[in-house]
mmCIF file of C-alpha atoms in Angstrom:
data_model
loop_
_atom_site.group_PDB
_atom_site.id
_atom_site.type_symbol
_atom_site.label_atom_id
_atom_site.label_comp_id
_atom_site.label_asym_id
_atom_site.label_seq_id
_atom_site.Cartn_x
_atom_site.Cartn_y
_atom_site.Cartn_z
ATOM 1 C CA ILE A 1 86.744 106.508 98.388
ATOM 2 C CA SER A 2 87.273 106.952 94.668
ATOM 3 C CA GLY A 3 91.045 107.099 95.263
ATOM 4 C CA SER A 4 90.922 103.759 97.079
ATOM 5 C CA ARG A 5 88.668 102.305 94.392
ATOM 6 C CA ASP A 6 91.081 103.281 91.648
ATOM 7 C CA HIS A 7 94.322 102.474 93.499
ATOM 8 C CA PHE A 8 93.193 98.996 94.598
ATOM 9 C CA ASN A 9 90.931 98.313 91.594
ATOM 10 C CA LEU A 10 87.999 97.599 93.921
ATOM 11 C CA ASN A 11 84.788 96.069 92.594
ATOM 12 C CA ALA A 12 81.293 97.446 93.300
ATOM 13 C CA GLU A 13 80.753 95.300 96.426
ATOM 14 C CA GLN A 14 84.114 96.367 97.864
ATOM 15 C CA VAL A 15 83.311 100.026 97.205
ATOM 16 C CA GLN A 16 79.966 99.499 98.967
ATOM 17 C CA VAL A 17 81.855 98.269 102.057
ATOM 18 C CA LEU A 18 84.035 101.411 101.970
ATOM 19 C CA HIS A 19 80.877 103.539 101.795
ATOM 20 C CA GLN A 20 79.439 101.677 104.793
ATOM 21 C CA LEU A 21 82.690 102.239 106.659
ATOM 22 C CA ALA A 22 82.655 105.940 105.782
ATOM 23 C CA GLY A 23 79.124 106.118 107.195
ATOM 24 C CA VAL A 24 80.306 104.610 110.463
ATOM 25 C CA VAL A 25 83.318 106.952 110.614
ATOM 26 C CA PHE A 26 81.550 110.185 109.659
ATOM 27 C CA ASN A 27 78.150 109.539 111.270
ATOM 28 C CA PRO A 28 78.761 107.506 114.433
ATOM 29 C CA GLY A 29 75.575 105.892 115.660
ATOM 30 C CA SER A 30 73.898 106.066 112.264
ATOM 31 C CA GLN A 31 74.883 102.468 111.524
ATOM 32 C CA PRO A 32 76.105 99.542 113.569
ATOM 33 C CA PRO A 33 79.895 99.935 113.964
ATOM 34 C CA ILE A 34 80.493 96.360 112.816
ATOM 35 C CA ILE A 35 80.833 95.341 109.200
ATOM 36 C CA LEU A 36 81.030 91.637 108.427
ATOM 37 C CA LEU A 37 83.362 90.789 105.592
ATOM 38 C CA HIS A 38 83.444 87.261 104.224
ATOM 39 C CA GLY A 39 84.216 85.525 100.988
ATOM 40 C CA VAL A 40 85.908 82.575 99.379
ATOM 41 C CA PHE A 41 89.649 82.350 98.834
ATOM 42 C CA GLY A 42 90.722 84.894 96.230
ATOM 43 C CA SER A 43 87.580 87.019 96.447
ATOM 44 C CA GLY A 44 89.468 90.184 97.398
ATOM 45 C CA LYS A 45 89.071 90.272 101.178
ATOM 46 C CA SER A 46 92.745 91.078 101.797
ATOM 47 C CA THR A 47 92.785 93.765 99.123
ATOM 48 C CA LEU A 48 89.702 95.347 100.641
ATOM 49 C CA LEU A 49 91.088 95.134 104.180
ATOM 50 C CA VAL A 50 94.312 96.878 103.137
ATOM 51 C CA SER A 51 92.298 99.644 101.451
ATOM 52 C CA VAL A 52 90.101 99.932 104.572
ATOM 53 C CA ILE A 53 93.148 100.203 106.844
ATOM 54 C CA LEU A 54 94.741 102.884 104.667
ATOM 55 C CA PHE A 55 91.396 104.704 104.415
ATOM 56 C CA LEU A 56 91.016 104.708 108.215
ATOM 57 C CA LEU A 57 94.612 105.836 108.716
ATOM 58 C CA ARG A 58 93.987 108.761 106.374
ATOM 59 C CA MET A 59 90.769 109.648 108.227
ATOM 60 C CA PHE A 60 92.588 109.562 111.583
ATOM 61 C CA GLU A 61 95.254 111.844 110.157
ATOM 62 C CA LEU A 62 92.738 114.319 108.720
ATOM 63 C CA ALA A 63 90.769 114.350 111.973
ATOM 64 C CA GLY A 64 93.925 114.934 114.019
ATOM 65 C CA VAL A 65 93.445 111.769 116.078
ATOM 66 C CA ALA A 66 96.599 111.061 118.089
ATOM 67 C CA ALA A 67 98.380 107.786 117.344
ATOM 68 C CA ASP A 68 98.064 106.643 120.952
ATOM 69 C CA ALA A 69 94.335 107.445 121.163
ATOM 70 C CA PRO A 70 92.211 104.275 121.421
ATOM 71 C CA GLN A 71 89.878 105.477 118.659
ATOM 72 C CA GLY A 72 92.879 105.937 116.351
ATOM 73 C CA ARG A 73 94.145 102.366 116.442
ATOM 74 C CA ILE A 74 93.483 99.341 114.255
ATOM 75 C CA LEU A 75 93.801 95.726 115.336
ATOM 76 C CA VAL A 76 94.489 93.294 112.508
ATOM 77 C CA SER A 77 93.458 89.940 113.908
ATOM 78 C CA ALA A 78 92.649 86.563 112.382
ATOM 79 C CA ALA A 79 92.626 82.895 113.263
ATOM 80 C CA THR A 80 95.833 82.186 111.349
ATOM 81 C CA ASN A 81 99.285 83.732 111.113
ATOM 82 C CA VAL A 82 99.062 83.540 107.316
ATOM 83 C CA ALA A 83 95.947 85.729 107.267
ATOM 84 C CA VAL A 84 97.414 88.398 109.553
ATOM 85 C CA ASP A 85 100.777 88.375 107.774
ATOM 86 C CA THR A 86 99.133 88.630 104.348
ATOM 87 C CA ILE A 87 97.474 91.903 105.368
ATOM 88 C CA LEU A 88 100.701 93.272 106.893
ATOM 89 C CA MET A 89 102.798 92.264 103.866
ATOM 90 C CA ARG A 90 100.290 93.964 101.581
ATOM 91 C CA LEU A 91 100.592 97.086 103.734
ATOM 92 C CA LEU A 92 104.364 96.865 103.248
ATOM 93 C CA GLU A 93 103.794 96.706 99.476
ATOM 94 C CA THR A 94 101.956 100.050 99.701
ATOM 95 C CA GLY A 95 104.877 101.571 101.613
ATOM 96 C CA TYR A 96 103.180 101.500 105.023
ATOM 97 C CA ASP A 97 105.415 99.978 107.705
ATOM 98 C CA GLU A 98 104.299 101.735 110.879
ATOM 99 C CA PHE A 99 102.833 98.603 112.426
ATOM 100 C CA ILE A 100 103.839 96.056 115.033
ATOM 101 C CA ARG A 101 103.197 92.337 114.690
ATOM 102 C CA ILE A 102 102.913 90.419 117.957
ATOM 103 C CA GLY A 103 103.500 86.699 117.963
ATOM 104 C CA CYS A 104 105.746 83.676 117.867
ATOM 105 C CA LEU A 105 108.769 84.434 115.689
ATOM 106 C CA LYS A 106 108.863 80.938 114.179
ATOM 107 C CA LYS A 107 105.324 81.227 112.854
ATOM 108 C CA ILE A 108 105.436 84.722 111.357
ATOM 109 C CA ALA A 109 106.142 85.429 107.691
ATOM 110 C CA LYS A 110 109.789 86.383 107.190
ATOM 111 C CA PRO A 111 109.130 89.832 105.612
ATOM 112 C CA VAL A 112 107.183 90.814 108.766
ATOM 113 C CA LEU A 113 109.768 89.629 111.328
ATOM 114 C CA LYS A 114 111.526 92.998 111.376
ATOM 115 C CA TYR A 115 108.317 94.545 112.744
ATOM 116 C CA THR A 116 107.560 91.814 115.280
ATOM 117 C CA LEU A 117 107.321 92.008 119.030
ATOM 118 C CA LYS A 118 108.065 88.542 120.390
ATOM 119 C CA GLU A 119 105.035 87.126 122.191
ATOM 120 C CA SER A 120 106.934 86.786 125.496
ATOM 121 C CA ALA A 121 108.037 90.426 125.370
ATOM 122 C CA THR A 122 105.513 91.255 128.052
ATOM 123 C CA SER A 123 108.148 89.993 130.486
ATOM 124 C CA ASP A 124 109.777 92.565 132.736
ATOM 125 C CA ASN A 125 113.246 91.288 131.812
ATOM 126 C CA ASP A 126 113.837 93.004 128.440
ATOM 127 C CA ASP A 127 117.419 91.775 128.107
ATOM 128 C CA LYS A 128 116.279 88.178 128.546
ATOM 129 C CA VAL A 129 113.552 88.638 125.915
ATOM 130 C CA ASP A 130 116.064 90.215 123.494
ATOM 131 C CA GLY A 131 118.419 87.277 124.004
ATOM 132 C CA GLU A 132 115.625 84.766 123.443
ATOM 133 C CA ALA A 133 114.506 86.588 120.304
ATOM 134 C CA LEU A 134 118.026 86.680 118.876
ATOM 135 C CA LYS A 135 118.535 83.012 119.686
ATOM 136 C CA GLU A 136 115.254 82.101 118.000
ATOM 137 C CA LEU A 137 115.959 84.240 114.907
ATOM 138 C CA ASN A 138 119.444 82.752 114.544
ATOM 139 C CA SER A 139 118.007 79.260 114.886
ATOM 140 C CA ILE A 140 115.506 79.963 112.104
ATOM 141 C CA LEU A 141 118.326 81.429 109.985
ATOM 142 C CA ARG A 142 120.434 78.266 110.338
ATOM 143 C CA THR A 143 117.620 76.089 108.986
ATOM 144 C CA THR A 144 116.537 78.374 106.141
ATOM 145 C CA LYS A 145 117.732 77.773 102.592
ATOM 146 C CA ASP A 146 115.651 80.369 100.755
ATOM 147 C CA GLN A 147 117.763 83.443 99.919
ATOM 148 C CA ALA A 148 114.895 85.941 100.227
ATOM 149 C CA GLU A 149 114.027 84.555 103.670
ATOM 150 C CA ILE A 150 117.692 84.740 104.692
ATOM 151 C CA VAL A 151 117.722 88.444 103.778
ATOM 152 C CA HIS A 152 114.594 89.083 105.877
ATOM 153 C CA LEU A 153 115.995 87.109 108.808
ATOM 154 C CA ARG A 154 119.285 89.021 108.718
ATOM 155 C CA GLU A 155 117.349 92.297 108.693
ATOM 156 C CA ALA A 156 115.296 91.146 111.680
ATOM 157 C CA ILE A 157 118.454 90.065 113.556
ATOM 158 C CA SER A 158 120.178 93.355 112.792
ATOM 159 C CA ASP A 159 117.115 95.318 113.882
ATOM 160 C CA CYS A 160 116.810 93.257 117.074
ATOM 161 C CA ASN A 161 120.495 93.876 117.849
ATOM 162 C CA ALA A 162 120.085 97.616 117.266
ATOM 163 C CA LYS A 163 116.741 98.253 118.945
ATOM 164 C CA GLY A 164 115.707 95.152 120.784
ATOM 165 C CA MET A 165 112.245 94.089 121.792
ATOM 166 C CA LYS A 166 112.115 96.724 124.540
ATOM 167 C CA GLU A 167 111.948 99.519 121.964
ATOM 168 C CA ARG A 168 109.152 97.765 120.092
ATOM 169 C CA LYS A 169 107.345 97.266 123.396
ATOM 170 C CA ARG A 170 107.628 101.028 124.058
ATOM 171 C CA ASP A 171 106.434 101.766 120.515
ATOM 172 C CA LEU A 172 103.412 99.510 120.844
ATOM 173 C CA SER A 173 101.211 102.252 122.309
ATOM 174 C CA LYS A 174 102.245 104.651 119.519
ATOM 175 C CA ARG A 175 101.554 102.346 116.566
ATOM 176 C CA ARG A 176 98.200 102.749 114.897
ATOM 177 C CA VAL A 177 98.212 99.241 113.433
ATOM 178 C CA VAL A 178 98.903 96.082 115.460
ATOM 179 C CA GLY A 179 98.720 92.570 114.038
ATOM 180 C CA VAL A 180 97.973 89.519 116.182
ATOM 181 C CA THR A 181 96.676 85.999 115.764
ATOM 182 C CA CYS A 182 93.638 84.861 117.762
ATOM 183 C CA HIS A 183 94.072 81.765 119.878
ATOM 184 C CA SER A 184 90.977 79.805 120.703
#
């Protein structure tokens, strides 16, 4: 916990949440397994969530929990694409990229597109889904003027050409972290 505190410059309340989480992880049943995290914009929720995710990933690794085990997986979910993508982009900043983002390509932050499984990829026709994804990515590329976004889009197109959505779909069960947006 002290490593997370120092690395992410966590405040006392954020460290308290990590301690609560450690209690849930190391003493199951001693506390309710749900921790409510709320705060105003800029209060450090995303920073804390990234530190929590990395903390849990480290605990899974130390405990030898297999990546495809249900208890070794983390769902990053929120009401908005921006919220989910913020967490995933912050994970990228730490060097962690072993996640899959599921959703509509047009609505996902450009740096995350390379890691995205198109929402319709549950279809049995993988070639059709790959074609749709490439068409959609190229369409977004044609309308984008921002150079950084163009770089991310080209990476996503290249990755989709090389691997396709079918490989991401296969990898889904092996990824510890999956990002999705809730639809109400």
